Short mmCIF file of C-alpha atoms in Angstrom, two decimals:
data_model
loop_
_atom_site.label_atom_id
_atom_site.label_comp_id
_atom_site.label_asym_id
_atom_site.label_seq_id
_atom_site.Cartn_x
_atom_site.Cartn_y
_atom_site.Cartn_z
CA UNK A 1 -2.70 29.39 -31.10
CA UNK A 2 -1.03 26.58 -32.97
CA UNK A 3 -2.03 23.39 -34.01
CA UNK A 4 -2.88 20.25 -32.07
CA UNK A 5 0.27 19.28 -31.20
CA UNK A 6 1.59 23.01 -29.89
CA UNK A 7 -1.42 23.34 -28.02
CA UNK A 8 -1.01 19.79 -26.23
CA UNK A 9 2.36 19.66 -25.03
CA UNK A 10 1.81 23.85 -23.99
CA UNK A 11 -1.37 22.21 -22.09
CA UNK A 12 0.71 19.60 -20.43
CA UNK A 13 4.08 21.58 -19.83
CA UNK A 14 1.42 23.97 -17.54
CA UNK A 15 0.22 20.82 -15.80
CA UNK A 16 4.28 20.12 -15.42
CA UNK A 17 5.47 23.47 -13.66
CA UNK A 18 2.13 23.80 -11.69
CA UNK A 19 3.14 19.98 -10.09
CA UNK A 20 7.07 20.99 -9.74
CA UNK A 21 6.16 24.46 -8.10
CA UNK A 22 4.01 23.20 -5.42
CA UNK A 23 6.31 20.09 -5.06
CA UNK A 24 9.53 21.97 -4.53
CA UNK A 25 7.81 24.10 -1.99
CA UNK A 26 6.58 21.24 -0.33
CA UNK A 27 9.92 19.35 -0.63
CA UNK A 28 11.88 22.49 0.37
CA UNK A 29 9.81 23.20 3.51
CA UNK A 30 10.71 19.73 4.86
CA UNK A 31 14.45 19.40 4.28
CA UNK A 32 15.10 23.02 5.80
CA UNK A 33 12.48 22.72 8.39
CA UNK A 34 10.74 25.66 7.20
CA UNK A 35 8.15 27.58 9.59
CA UNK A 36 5.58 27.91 7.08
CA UNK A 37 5.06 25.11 4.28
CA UNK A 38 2.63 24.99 1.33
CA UNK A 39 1.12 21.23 2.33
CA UNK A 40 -0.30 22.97 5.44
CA UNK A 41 -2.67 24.35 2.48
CA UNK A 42 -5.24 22.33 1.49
CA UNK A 43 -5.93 23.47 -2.18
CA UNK A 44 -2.39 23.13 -3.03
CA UNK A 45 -2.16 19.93 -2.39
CA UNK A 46 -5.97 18.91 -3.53
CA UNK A 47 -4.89 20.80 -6.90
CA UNK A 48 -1.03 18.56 -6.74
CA UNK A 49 -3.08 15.54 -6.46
CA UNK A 50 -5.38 16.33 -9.12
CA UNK A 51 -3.06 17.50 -11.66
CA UNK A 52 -0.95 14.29 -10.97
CA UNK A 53 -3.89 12.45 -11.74
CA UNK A 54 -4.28 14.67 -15.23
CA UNK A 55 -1.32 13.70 -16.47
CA UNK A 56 -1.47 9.96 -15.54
CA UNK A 57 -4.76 10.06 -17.11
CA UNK A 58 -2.79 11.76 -20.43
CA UNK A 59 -0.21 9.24 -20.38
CA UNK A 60 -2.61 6.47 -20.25
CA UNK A 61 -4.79 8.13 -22.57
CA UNK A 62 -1.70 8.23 -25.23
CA UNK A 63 -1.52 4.53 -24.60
CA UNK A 64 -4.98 3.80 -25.61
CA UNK A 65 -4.60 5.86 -28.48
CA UNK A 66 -1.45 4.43 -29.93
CA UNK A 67 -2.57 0.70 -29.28
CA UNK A 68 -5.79 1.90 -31.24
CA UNK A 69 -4.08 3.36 -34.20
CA UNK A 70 -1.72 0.20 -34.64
CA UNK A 71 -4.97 -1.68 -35.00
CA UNK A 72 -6.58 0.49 -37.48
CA UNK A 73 -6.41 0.54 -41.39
CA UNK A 74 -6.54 2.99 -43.93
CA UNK A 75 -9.09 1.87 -47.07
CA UNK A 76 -6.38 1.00 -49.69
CA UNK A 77 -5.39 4.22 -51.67
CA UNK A 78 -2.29 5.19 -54.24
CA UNK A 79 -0.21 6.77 -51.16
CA UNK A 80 -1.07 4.81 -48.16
CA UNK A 81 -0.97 1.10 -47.74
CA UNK A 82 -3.77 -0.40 -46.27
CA UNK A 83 -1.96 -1.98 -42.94
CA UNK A 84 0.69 0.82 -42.89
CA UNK A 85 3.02 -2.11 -41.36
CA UNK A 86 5.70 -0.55 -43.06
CA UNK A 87 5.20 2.47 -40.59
CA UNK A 88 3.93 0.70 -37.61
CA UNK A 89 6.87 -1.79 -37.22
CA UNK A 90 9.85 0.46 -35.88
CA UNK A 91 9.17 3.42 -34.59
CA UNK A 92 7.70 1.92 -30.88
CA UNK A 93 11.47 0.48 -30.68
CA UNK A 94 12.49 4.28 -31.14
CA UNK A 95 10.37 5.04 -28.75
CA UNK A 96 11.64 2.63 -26.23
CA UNK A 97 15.16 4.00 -26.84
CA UNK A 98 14.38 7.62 -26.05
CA UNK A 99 12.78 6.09 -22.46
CA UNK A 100 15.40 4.05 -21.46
CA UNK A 101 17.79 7.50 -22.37
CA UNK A 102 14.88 9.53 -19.70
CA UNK A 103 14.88 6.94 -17.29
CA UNK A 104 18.74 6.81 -17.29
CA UNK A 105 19.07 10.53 -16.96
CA UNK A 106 15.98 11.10 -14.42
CA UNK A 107 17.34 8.44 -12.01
CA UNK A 108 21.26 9.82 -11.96
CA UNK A 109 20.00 13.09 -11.16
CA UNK A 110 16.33 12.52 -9.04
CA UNK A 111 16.64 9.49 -7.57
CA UNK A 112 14.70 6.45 -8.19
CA UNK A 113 11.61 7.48 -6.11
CA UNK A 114 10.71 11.00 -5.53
CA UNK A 115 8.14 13.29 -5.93
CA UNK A 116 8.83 14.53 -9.38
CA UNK A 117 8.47 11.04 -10.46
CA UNK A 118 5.70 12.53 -12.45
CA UNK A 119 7.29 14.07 -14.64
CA UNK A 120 9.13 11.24 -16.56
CA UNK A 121 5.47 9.88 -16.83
CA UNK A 122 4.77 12.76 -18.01
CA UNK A 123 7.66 13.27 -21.05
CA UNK A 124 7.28 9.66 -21.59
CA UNK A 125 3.25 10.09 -22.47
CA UNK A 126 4.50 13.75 -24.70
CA UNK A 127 7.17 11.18 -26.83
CA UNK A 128 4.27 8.86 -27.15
CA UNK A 129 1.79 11.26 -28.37
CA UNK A 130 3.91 13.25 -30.66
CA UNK A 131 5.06 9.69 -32.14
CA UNK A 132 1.44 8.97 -32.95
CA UNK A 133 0.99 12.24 -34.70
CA UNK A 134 3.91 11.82 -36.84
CA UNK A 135 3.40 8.38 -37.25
CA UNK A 136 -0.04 9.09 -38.85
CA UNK A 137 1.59 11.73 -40.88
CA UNK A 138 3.78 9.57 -42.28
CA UNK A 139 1.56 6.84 -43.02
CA UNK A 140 -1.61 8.78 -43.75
CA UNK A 141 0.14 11.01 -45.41
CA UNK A 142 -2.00 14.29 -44.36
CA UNK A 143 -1.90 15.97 -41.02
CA UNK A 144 -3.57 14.52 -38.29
CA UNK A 145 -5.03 18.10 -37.02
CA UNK B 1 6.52 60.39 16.90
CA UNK B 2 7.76 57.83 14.43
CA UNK B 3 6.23 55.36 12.21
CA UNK B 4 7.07 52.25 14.10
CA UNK B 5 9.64 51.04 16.52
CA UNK B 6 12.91 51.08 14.87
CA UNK B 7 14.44 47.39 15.00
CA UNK B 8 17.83 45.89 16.43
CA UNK B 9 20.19 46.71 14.16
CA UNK B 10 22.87 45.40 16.08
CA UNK B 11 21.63 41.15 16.25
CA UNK B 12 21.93 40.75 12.28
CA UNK B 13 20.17 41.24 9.26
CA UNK B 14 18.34 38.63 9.96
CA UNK B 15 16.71 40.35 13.08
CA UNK B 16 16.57 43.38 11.71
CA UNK B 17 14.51 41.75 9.17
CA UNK B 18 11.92 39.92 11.04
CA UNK B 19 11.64 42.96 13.38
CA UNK B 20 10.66 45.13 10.68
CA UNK B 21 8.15 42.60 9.58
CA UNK B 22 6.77 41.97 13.19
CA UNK B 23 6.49 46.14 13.17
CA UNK B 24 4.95 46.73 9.74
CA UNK B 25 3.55 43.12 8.70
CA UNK B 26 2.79 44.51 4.87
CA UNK B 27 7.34 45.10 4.17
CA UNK B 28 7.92 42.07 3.45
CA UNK B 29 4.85 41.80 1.03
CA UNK B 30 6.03 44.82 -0.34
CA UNK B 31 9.78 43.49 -1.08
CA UNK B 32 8.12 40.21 -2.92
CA UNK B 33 6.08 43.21 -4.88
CA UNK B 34 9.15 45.22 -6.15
CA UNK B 35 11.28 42.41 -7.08
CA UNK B 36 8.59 40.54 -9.27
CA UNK B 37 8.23 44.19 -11.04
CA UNK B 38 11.40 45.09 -11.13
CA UNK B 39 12.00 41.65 -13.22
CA UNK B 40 8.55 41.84 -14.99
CA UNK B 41 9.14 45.33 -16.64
CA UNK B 42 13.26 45.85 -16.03
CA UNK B 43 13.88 42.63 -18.47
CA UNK B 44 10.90 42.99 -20.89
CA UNK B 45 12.24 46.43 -20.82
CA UNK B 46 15.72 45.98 -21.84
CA UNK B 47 14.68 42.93 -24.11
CA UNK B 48 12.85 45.29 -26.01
CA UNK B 49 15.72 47.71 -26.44
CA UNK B 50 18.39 45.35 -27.48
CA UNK B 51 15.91 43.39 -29.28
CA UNK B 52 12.86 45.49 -30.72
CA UNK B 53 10.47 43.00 -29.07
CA UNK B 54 10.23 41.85 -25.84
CA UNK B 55 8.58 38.19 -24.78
CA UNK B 56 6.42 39.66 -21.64
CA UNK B 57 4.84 35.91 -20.48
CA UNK B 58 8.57 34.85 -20.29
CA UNK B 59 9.78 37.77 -18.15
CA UNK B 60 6.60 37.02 -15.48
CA UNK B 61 7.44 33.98 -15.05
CA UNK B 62 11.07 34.46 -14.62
CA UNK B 63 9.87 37.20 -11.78
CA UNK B 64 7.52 34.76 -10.33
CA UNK B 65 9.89 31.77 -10.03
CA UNK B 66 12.16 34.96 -8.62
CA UNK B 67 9.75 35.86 -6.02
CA UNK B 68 8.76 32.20 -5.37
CA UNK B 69 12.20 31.47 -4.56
CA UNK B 70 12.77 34.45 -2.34
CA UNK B 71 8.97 33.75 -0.61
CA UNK B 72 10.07 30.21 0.27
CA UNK B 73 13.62 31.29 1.54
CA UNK B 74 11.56 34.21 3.85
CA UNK B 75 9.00 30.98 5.18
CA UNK B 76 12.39 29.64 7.04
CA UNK B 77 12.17 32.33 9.53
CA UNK B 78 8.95 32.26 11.90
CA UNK B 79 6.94 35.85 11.72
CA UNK B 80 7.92 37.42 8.16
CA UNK B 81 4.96 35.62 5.38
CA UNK B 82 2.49 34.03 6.05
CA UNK B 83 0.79 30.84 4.34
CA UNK B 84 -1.77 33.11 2.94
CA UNK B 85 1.11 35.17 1.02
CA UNK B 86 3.07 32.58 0.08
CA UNK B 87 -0.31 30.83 -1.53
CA UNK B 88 -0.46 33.86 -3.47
CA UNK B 89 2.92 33.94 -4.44
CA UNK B 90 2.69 30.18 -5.97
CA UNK B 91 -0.67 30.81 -7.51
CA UNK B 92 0.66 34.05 -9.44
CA UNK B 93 3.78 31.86 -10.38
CA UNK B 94 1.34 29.04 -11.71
CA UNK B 95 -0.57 31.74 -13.86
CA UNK B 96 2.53 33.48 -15.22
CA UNK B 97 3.01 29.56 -16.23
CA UNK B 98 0.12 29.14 -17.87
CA UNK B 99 0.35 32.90 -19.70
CA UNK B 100 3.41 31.66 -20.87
CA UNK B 101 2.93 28.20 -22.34
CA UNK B 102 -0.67 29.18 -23.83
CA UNK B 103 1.06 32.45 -25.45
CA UNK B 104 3.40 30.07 -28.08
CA UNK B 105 2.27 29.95 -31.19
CA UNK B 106 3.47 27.11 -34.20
CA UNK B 107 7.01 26.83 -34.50
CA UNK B 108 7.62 29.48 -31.87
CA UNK B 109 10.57 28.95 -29.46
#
């Protein structure tokens, strides 16, 4: 197993194709009026629901955790300034780039409201996260895991 | 004596399918079977042979998004799977998914 970050994104990515399987099969069972359809199952859909709520809950989590470490301060060593403003200040604007790029892409080719909505929550929370980590790395300057 | 009614041959494929299914419920089942093997050990197979190793997670879950794909075209027609085998299809696609993302290790592609 890798490190924190491998074993993360690997735990999210499953989250991912678990929601997309069961929500093409869903999706593809209405538009060709299929005889049999997944939704008629209730576990798939309690397990959709609850994985949707996973990731949410990992994209808001990634939130809390960013706003935390721009708040917190290193004690003042040789390699690390104390506020690590330098660090803090332009990377979120990066961030905001690659999203606006995702949100571009994922509405030309998924429309603005459909069920794999989830997913650009879901890429959008994985940026976010693997920001922080760098970000600490950088500023830090040791590994986070 | 045979070992069940031979179908229409003469209304389709189509028909012919679903009448073999309505005669012996378990072909169907049986095709999903064979194609998910016949991907699962024909590519790690040959990856192996061109390549010296072969990347087995990635192989079952190119034969279950295979087989998912073929179970959800067979759910059109009324009489050849049922929910209970396309359930089981999905759920071995979702675990060939998770056997697959859980098997990368650091700076693995």
């Amino acid at each position: 197993m890798g490190g924190l970050n491998n074993f993360v994104i690997s735990l999210v990515l499953v989250g991912l194709f678990s929601i997309s399987i069961i929500t093409f099969g869903t999706l593809f069972a209405t538009d060709n009026d299929a005889h049999i359809t997944i939704s008629d199952d209730p576990d798939f859909s309690a397990a959709s629901n609850e994985l949707t709520q996973n990731v949410t809950s990992f994209y808001s989590d990634v939130n809390t955790s960013s706003d935390a470490m721009y708040q917190s301060t290193i004690s003042s060593q040789t390699e690390a300034t104390e506020g690590g403003t330098a660090f803090k200040t332009s990377p979120r604007a990066s961030l905001a780039l690659a999203v606006s790029m995702l949100t571009l892409g994922f509405k030309k080719i998924f429309g603005a409201d459909t069920g794999f909505a989830i997913f650009l929550t879901a890429l959008i929370g994985v940026l976010g996260f693997l920001l922080i980590m760098y970000l600490y790395k950088a500023w830090a300057g040791r590994s986070p895991d | 004596m045979t070992l069940f009614d031979e179908p229409n041959l003469t209304g389709g494929i189509d028909d012919a399918l679903i009448s073999t299914a309505q005669e012996v419920p378990t072909f169907p089942i049986m095709i999903l079977v064979f194609v998910f093997f016949t991907i699962l050990l024909g590519g790690a197979t040959a990856q192996k042979k061109r390549t010296g190793s072969s990347d087995v997670p990635m192989w079952a879950v190119l034969a279950g998004l295979s087989t998912t794909f073929l179970a959800l075209i067979m759910t059109m027609g009324e009489g050849i799977i049922d929910l209970a085998t396309l359930g089981i299809v999905i759920a071995v696609t979702i675990l060939c998914g998770l056997w697959f993302f859980l098997s990368k290790v650091r700076g693995e592609q």
